[in-house]
PDB file of C-alpha atoms in Angstrom:
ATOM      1  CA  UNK A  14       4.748 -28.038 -15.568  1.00  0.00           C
ATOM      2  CA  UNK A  15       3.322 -24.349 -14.702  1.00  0.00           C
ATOM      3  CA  UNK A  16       3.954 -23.840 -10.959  1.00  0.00           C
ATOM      4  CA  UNK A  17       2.634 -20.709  -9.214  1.00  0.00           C
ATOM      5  CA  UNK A  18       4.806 -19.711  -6.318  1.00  0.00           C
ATOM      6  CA  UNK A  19       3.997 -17.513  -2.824  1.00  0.00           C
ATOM      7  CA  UNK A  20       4.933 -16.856   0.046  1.00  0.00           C
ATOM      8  CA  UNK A  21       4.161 -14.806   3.414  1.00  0.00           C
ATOM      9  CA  UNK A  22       7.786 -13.596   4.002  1.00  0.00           C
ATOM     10  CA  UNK A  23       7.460 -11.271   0.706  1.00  0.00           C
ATOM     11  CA  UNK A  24       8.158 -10.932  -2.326  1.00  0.00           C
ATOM     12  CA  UNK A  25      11.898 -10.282  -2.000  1.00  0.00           C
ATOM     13  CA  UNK A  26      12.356 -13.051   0.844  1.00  0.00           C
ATOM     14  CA  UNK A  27      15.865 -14.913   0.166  1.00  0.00           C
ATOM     15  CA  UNK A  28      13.114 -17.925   0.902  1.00  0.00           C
ATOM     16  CA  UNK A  29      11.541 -17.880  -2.121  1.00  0.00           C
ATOM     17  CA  UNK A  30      14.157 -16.615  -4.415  1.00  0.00           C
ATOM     18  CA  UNK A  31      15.968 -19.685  -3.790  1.00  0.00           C
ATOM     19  CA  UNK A  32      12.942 -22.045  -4.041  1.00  0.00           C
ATOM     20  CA  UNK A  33      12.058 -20.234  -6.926  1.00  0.00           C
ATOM     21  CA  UNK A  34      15.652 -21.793  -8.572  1.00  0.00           C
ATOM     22  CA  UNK A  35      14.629 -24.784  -7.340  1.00  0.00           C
ATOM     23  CA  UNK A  36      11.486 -25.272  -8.865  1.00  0.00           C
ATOM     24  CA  UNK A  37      12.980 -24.273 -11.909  1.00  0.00           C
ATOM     25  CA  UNK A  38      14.183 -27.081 -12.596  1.00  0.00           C
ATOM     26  CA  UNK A  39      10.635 -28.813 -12.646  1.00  0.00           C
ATOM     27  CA  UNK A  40       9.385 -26.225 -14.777  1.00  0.00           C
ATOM     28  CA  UNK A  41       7.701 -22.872 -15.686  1.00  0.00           C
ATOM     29  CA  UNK A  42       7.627 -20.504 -12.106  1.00  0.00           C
ATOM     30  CA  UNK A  43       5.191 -17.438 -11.871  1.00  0.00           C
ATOM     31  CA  UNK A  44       5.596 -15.296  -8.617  1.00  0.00           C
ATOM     32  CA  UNK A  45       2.691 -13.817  -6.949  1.00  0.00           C
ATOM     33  CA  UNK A  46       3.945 -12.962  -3.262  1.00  0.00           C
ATOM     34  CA  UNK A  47       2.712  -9.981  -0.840  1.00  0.00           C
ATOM     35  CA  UNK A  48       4.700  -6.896  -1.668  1.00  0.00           C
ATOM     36  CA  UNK A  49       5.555  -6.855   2.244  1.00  0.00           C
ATOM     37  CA  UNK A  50       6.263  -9.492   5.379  1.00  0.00           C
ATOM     38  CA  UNK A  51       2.705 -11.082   6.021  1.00  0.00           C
ATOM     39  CA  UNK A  52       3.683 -13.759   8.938  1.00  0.00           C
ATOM     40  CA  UNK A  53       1.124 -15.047  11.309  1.00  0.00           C
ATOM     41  CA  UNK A  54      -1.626 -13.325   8.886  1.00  0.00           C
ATOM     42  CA  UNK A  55      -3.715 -16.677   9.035  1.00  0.00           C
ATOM     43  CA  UNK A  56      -6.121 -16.905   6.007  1.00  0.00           C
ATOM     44  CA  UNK A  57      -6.904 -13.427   6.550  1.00  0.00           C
ATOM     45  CA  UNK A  58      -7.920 -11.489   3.007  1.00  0.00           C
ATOM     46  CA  UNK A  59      -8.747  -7.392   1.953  1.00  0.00           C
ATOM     47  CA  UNK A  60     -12.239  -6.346   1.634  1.00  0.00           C
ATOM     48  CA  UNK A  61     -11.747  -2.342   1.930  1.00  0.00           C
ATOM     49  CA  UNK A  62      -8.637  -1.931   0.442  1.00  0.00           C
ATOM     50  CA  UNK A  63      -7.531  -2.105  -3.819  1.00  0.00           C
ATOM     51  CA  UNK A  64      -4.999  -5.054  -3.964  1.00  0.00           C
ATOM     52  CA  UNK A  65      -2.315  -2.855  -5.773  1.00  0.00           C
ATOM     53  CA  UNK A  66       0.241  -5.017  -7.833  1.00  0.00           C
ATOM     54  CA  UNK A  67       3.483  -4.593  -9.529  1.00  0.00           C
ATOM     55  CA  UNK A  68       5.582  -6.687 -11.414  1.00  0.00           C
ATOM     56  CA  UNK A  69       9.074  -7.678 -10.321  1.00  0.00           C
ATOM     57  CA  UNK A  70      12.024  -9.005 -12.030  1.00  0.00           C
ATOM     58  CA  UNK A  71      14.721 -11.405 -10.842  1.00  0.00           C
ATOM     59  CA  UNK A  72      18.225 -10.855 -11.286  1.00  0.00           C
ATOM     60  CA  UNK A  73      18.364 -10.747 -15.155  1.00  0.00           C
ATOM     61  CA  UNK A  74      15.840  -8.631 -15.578  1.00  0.00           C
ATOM     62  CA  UNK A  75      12.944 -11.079 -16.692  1.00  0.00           C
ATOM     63  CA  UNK A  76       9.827 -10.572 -15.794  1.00  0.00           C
ATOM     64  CA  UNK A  77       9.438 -13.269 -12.146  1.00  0.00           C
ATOM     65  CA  UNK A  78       5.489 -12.549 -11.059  1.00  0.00           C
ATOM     66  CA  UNK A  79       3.854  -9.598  -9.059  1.00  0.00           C
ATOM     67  CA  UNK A  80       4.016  -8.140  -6.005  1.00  0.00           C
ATOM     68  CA  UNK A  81       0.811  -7.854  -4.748  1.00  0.00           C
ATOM     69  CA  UNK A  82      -0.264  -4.992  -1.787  1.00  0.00           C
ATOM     70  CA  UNK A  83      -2.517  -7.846   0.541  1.00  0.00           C
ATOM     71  CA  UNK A  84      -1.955 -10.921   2.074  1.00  0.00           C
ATOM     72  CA  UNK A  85      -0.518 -14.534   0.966  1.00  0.00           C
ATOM     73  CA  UNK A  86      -4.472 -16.010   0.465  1.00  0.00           C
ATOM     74  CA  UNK A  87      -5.087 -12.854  -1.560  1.00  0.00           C
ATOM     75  CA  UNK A  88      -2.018 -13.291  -4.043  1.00  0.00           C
ATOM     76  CA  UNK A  89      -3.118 -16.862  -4.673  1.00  0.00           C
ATOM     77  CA  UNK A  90      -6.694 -15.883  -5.332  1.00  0.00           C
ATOM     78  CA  UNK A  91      -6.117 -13.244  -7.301  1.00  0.00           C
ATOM     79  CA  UNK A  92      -3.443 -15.285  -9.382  1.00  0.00           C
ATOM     80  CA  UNK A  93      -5.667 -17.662 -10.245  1.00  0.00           C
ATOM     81  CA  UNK A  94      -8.998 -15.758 -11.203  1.00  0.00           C
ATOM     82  CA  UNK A  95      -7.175 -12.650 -12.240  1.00  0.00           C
ATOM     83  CA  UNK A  96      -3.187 -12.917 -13.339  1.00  0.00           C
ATOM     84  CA  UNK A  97      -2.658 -16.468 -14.889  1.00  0.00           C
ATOM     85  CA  UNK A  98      -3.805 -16.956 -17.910  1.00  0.00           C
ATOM     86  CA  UNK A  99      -4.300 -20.663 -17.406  1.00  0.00           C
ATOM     87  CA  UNK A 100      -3.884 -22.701 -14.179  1.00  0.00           C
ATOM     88  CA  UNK A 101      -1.027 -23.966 -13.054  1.00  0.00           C
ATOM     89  CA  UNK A 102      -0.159 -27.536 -12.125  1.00  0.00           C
ATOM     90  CA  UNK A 103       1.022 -26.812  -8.652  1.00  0.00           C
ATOM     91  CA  UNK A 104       0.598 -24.054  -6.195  1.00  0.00           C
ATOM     92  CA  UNK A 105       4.125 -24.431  -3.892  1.00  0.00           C
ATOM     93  CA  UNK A 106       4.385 -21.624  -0.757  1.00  0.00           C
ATOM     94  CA  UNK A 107       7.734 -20.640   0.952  1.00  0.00           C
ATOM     95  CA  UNK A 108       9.978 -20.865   1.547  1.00  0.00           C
ATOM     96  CA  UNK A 109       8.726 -19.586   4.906  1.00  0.00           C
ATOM     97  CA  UNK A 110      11.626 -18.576   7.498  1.00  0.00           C
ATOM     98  CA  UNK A 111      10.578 -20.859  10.478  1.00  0.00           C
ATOM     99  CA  UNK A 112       8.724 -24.034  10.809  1.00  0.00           C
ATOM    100  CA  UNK A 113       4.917 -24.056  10.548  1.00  0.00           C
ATOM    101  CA  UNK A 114       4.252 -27.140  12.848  1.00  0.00           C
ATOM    102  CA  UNK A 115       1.470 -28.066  15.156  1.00  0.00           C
ATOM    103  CA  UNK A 116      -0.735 -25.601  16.211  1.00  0.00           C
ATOM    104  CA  UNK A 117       1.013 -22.579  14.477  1.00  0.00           C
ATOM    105  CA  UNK A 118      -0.296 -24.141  11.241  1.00  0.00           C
ATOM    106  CA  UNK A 119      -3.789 -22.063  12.111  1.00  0.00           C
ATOM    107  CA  UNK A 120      -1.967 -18.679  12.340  1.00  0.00           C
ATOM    108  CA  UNK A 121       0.283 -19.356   9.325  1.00  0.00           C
ATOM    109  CA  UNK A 122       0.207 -16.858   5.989  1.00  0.00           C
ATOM    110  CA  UNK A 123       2.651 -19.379   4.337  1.00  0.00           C
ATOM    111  CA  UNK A 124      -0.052 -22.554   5.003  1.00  0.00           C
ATOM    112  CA  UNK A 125      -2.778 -20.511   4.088  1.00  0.00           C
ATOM    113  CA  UNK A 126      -1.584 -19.782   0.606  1.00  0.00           C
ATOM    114  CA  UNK A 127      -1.492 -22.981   0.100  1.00  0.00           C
ATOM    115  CA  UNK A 128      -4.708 -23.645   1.211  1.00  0.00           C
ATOM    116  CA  UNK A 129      -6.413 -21.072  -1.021  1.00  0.00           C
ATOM    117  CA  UNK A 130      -4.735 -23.515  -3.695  1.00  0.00           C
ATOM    118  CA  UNK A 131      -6.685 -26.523  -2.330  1.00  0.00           C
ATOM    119  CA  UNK A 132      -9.691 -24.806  -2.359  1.00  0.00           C
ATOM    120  CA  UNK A 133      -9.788 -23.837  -6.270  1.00  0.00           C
ATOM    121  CA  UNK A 134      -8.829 -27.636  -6.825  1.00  0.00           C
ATOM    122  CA  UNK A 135      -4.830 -27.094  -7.347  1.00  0.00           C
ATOM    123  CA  UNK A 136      -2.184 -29.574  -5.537  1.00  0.00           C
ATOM    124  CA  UNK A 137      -0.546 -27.097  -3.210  1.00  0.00           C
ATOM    125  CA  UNK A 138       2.296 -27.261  -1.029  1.00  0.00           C
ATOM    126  CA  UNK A 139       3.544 -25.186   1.710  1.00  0.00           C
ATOM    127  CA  UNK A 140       7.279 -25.571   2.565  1.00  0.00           C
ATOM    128  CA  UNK A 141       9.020 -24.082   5.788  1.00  0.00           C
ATOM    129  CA  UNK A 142      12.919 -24.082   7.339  1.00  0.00           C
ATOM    130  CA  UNK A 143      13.128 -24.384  11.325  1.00  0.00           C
ATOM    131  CA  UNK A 144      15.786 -22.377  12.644  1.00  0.00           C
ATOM    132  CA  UNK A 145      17.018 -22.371  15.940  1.00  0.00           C
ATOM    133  CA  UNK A 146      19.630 -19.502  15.848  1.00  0.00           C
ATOM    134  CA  UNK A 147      19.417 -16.855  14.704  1.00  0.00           C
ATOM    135  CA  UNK A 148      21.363 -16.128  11.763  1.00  0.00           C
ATOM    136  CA  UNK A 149      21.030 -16.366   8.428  1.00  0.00           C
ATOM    137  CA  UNK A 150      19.578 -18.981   7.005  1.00  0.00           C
ATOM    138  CA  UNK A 151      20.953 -21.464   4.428  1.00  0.00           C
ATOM    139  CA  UNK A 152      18.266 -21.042   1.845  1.00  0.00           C
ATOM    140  CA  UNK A 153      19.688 -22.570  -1.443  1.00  0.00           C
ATOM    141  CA  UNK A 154      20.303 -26.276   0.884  1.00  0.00           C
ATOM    142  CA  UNK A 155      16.757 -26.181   2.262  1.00  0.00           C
ATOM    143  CA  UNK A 156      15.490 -25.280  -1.403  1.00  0.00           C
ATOM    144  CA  UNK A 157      16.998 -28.038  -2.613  1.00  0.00           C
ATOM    145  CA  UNK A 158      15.824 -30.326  -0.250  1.00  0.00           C
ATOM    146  CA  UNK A 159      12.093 -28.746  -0.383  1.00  0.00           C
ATOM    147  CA  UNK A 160      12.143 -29.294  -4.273  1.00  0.00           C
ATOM    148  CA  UNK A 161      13.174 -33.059  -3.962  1.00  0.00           C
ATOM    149  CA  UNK A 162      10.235 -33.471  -1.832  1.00  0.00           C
ATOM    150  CA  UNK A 163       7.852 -31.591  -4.110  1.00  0.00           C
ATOM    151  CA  UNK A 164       8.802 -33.906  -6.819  1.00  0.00           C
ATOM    152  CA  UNK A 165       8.422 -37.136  -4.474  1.00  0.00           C
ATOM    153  CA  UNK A 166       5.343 -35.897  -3.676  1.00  0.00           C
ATOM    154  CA  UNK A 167       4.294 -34.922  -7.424  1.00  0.00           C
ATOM    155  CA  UNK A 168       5.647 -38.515  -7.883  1.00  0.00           C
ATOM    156  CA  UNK A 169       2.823 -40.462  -6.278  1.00  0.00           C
ATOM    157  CA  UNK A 170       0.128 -38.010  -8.255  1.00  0.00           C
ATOM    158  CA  UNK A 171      -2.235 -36.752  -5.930  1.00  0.00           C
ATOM    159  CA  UNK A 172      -5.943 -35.791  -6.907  1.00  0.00           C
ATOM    160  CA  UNK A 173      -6.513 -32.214  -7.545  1.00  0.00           C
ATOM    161  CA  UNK A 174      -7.105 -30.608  -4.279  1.00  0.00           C
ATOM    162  CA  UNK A 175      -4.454 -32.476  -2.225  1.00  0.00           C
ATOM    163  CA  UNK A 176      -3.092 -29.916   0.615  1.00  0.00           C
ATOM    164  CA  UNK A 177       0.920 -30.935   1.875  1.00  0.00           C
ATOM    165  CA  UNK A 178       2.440 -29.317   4.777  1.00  0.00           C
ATOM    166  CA  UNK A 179       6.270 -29.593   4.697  1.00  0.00           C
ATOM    167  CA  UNK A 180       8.733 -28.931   7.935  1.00  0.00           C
ATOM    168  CA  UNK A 181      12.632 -29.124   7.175  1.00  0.00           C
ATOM    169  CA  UNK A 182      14.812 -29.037  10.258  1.00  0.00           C
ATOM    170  CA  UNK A 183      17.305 -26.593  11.565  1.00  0.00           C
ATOM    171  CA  UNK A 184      20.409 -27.653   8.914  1.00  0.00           C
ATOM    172  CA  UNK A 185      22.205 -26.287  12.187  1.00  0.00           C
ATOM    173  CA  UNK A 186      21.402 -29.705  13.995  1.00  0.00           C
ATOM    174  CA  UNK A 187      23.366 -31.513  11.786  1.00  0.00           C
ATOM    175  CA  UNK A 188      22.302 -34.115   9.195  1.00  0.00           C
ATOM    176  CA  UNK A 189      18.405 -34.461   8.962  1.00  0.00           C
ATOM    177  CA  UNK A 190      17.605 -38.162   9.988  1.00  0.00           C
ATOM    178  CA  UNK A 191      14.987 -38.624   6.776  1.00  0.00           C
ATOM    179  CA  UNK A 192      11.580 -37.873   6.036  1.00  0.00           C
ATOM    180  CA  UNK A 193       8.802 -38.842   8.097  1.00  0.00           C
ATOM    181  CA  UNK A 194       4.433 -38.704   7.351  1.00  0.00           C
ATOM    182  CA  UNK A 195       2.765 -37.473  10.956  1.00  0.00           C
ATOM    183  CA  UNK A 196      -0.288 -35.587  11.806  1.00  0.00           C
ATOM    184  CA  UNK A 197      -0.249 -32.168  12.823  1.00  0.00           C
ATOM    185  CA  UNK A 198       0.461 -31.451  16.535  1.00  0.00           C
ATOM    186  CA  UNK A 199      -2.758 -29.479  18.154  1.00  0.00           C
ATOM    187  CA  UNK A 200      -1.768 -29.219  21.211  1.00  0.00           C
ATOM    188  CA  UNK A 201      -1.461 -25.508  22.864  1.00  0.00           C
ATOM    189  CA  UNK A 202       1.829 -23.790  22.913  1.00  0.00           C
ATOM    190  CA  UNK A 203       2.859 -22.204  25.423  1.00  0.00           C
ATOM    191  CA  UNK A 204       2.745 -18.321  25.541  1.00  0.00           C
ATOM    192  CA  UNK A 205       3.900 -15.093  27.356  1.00  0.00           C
ATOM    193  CA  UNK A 206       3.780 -11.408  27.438  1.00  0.00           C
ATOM    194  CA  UNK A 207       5.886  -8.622  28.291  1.00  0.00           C
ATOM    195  CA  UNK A 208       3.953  -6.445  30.353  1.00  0.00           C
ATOM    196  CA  UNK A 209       5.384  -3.225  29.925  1.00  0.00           C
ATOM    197  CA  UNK A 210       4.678   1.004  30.467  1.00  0.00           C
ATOM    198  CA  UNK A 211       5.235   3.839  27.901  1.00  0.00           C
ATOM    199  CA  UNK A 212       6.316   7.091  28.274  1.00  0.00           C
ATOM    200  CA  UNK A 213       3.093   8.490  28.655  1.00  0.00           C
ATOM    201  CA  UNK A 214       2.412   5.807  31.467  1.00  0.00           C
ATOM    202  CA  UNK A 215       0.066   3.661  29.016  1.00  0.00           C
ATOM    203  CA  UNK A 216       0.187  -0.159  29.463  1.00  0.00           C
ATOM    204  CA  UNK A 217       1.592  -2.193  26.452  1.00  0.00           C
ATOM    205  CA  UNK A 218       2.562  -5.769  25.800  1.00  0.00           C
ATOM    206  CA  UNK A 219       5.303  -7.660  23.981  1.00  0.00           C
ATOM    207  CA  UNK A 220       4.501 -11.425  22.861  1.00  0.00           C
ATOM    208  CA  UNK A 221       7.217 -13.260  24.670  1.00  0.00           C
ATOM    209  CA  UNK A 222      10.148 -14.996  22.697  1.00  0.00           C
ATOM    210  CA  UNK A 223       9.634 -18.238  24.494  1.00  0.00           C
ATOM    211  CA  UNK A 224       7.114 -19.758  21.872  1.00  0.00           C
ATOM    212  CA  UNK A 225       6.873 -23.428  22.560  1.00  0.00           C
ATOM    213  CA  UNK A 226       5.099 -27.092  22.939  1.00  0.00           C
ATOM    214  CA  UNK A 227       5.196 -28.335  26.116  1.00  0.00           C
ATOM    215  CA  UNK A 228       3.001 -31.434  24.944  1.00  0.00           C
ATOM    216  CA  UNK A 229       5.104 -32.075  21.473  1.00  0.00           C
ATOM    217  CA  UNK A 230       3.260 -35.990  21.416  1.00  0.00           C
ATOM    218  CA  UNK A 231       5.529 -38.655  19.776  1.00  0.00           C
ATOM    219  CA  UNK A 232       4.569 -39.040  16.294  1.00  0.00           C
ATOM    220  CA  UNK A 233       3.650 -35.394  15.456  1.00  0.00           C
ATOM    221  CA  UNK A 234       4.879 -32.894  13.371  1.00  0.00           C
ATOM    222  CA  UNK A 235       6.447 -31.035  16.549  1.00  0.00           C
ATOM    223  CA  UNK A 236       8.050 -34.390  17.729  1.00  0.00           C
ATOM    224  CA  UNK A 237       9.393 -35.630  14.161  1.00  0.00           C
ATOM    225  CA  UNK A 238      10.704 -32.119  13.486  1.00  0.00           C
ATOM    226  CA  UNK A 239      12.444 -31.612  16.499  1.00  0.00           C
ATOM    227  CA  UNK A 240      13.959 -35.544  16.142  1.00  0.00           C
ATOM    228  CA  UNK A 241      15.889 -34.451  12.830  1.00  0.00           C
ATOM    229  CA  UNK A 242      12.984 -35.205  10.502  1.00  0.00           C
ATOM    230  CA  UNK A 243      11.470 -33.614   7.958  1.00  0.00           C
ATOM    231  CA  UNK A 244       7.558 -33.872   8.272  1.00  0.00           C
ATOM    232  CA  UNK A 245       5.416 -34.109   5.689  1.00  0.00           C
ATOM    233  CA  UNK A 246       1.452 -33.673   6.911  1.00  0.00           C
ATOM    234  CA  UNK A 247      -1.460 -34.204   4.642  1.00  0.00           C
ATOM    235  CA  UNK A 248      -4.121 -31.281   5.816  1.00  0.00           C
ATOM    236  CA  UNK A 249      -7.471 -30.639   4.807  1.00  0.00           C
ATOM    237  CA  UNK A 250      -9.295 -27.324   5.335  1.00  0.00           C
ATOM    238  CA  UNK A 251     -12.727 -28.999   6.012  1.00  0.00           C
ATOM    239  CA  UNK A 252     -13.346 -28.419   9.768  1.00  0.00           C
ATOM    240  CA  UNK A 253     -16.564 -30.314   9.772  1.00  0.00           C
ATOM    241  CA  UNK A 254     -16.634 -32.533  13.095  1.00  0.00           C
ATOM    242  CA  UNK A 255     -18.175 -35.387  11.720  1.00  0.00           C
ATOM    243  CA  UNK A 256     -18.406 -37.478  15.383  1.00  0.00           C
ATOM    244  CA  UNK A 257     -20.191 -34.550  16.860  1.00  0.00           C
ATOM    245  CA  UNK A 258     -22.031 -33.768  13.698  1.00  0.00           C
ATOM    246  CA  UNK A 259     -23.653 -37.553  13.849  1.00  0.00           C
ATOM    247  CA  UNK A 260     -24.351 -37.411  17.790  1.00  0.00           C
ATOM    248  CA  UNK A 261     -26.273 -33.790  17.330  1.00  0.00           C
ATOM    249  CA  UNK A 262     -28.387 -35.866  15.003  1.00  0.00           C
ATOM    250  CA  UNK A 263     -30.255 -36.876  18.095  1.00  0.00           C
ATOM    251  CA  UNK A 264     -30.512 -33.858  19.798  1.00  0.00           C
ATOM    252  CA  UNK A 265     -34.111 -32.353  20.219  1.00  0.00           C
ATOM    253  CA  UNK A 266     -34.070 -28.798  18.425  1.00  0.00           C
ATOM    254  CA  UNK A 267     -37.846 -27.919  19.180  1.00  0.00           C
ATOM    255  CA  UNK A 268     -37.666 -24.010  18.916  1.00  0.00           C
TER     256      UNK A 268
END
């Protein structure tokens, strides 16, 4: 199996090293990760800039992938028109440092990786850790975990295309309660600022570190996640609404 592997944390985020030795063990891993931290990028991608790359090496001095200077739906495009010289079987990105649930799934550069793998037909996967402290993270557990649920996943054989969004709790909660299939949460979080003066008496804000759902709905992502669970959510990046699209049918559009 030829598995291309991204991320939004960068290219040296302890994330992906250790999902990359994960993933290993289901086969061949290529790297193709922003050169630098690209969180809450969205699907963002660079029109007026080169996309610089360089290759990296892992920690025996083999060549791992490229570093690419853009953001995580750039690396996966160019990887798969430009760097690989055939497709791979799965496009897996993470693993991101902090859940992508509900709502935050929009403003995600881990997600949207993935997403770019949907749309050029690829089964793609985005994996994320909650944490709730902070500390460091225990990576090599939550790869482990996030590769047995690649393979369970892998093990029902999606069609080309399928799009998986993958939440592992805080391992500081204690033992995670199972695995659980929920819709995405799209309810508004809640959100603050920091209002704030500078030196030169200009006006500047801080996003507040109270981040939140205060509607987390039983049976969502937020809910399951927050329960013990990891979530697994089937997306799709058509945004179509199909209800409204059949009432506007009626609507008079003399012009």
């Amino acid at each position: 199996m030829r598995i291309l592997l991204t991320n939004d944390d960068g290219v040296y985020a302890p994330g992906l090293r250790a999902l990359r030795k994960e993933l290993q063990k289901l086969g061949e891993v290529v790297v193709v990760a922003p050169a630098t931290e690209q969180s809450a990028v969205g699907h963002s991608i660079t029109l007026l800039t080169p996309l610089l790359i360089q290759e990296i090496l892992d920690d025996q001095d083999q060549l791992m992938g490229w570093a690419v200077e853009g953001r995580p739906a750039d690396c996966v495009k160019l990887a798969l028109v430009e760097l690989l010289p055939e497709p791979p079987d799965l496009v897996v990105s993470g693993l991101n440092a902090g859940s992508n649930a509900g709502i935050n799934v929009l403003y995600s550069g881990t997600v949207a990786a993935a997403i770019e793998g949907a749309f050029f037909r690829q089964i793609s996967i985005a994996v994320s850790l909650e944490y709730t402290k902070v500390k460091p993270l225990d990576f090599p557990r939550a790869a482990g975990i996030a590769r047995q649920i690649v393979q369970r996943i892998l093990d029902h054989k999606p069609e080309p295309g399928s799009l998986f969004n993958v939440n592992i709790p805080s391992l500081e909660k204690g033992p995670i309660r199972g695995i659980r299939t929920v819709p995405q949460n799209v309810a508004p979080y809640a959100e603050s600022y920091d209002r704030r003066v500078d030196p030169r008496g200009r006006t500047y804000f801080w996003t507040g570190p109270d981040y939140g759902c205060p509607d987390p709905h039983p049976d969502s992502d937020v809910s399951a996640l927050a329960e013990g669970y990891i979530t697994v959510t089937p997306l799709q990046f058509n945004m179509t609404h199909l209800a409204m699209l059949e009432r506007m049918s009626d609507w008079d559009w003399k012009f």
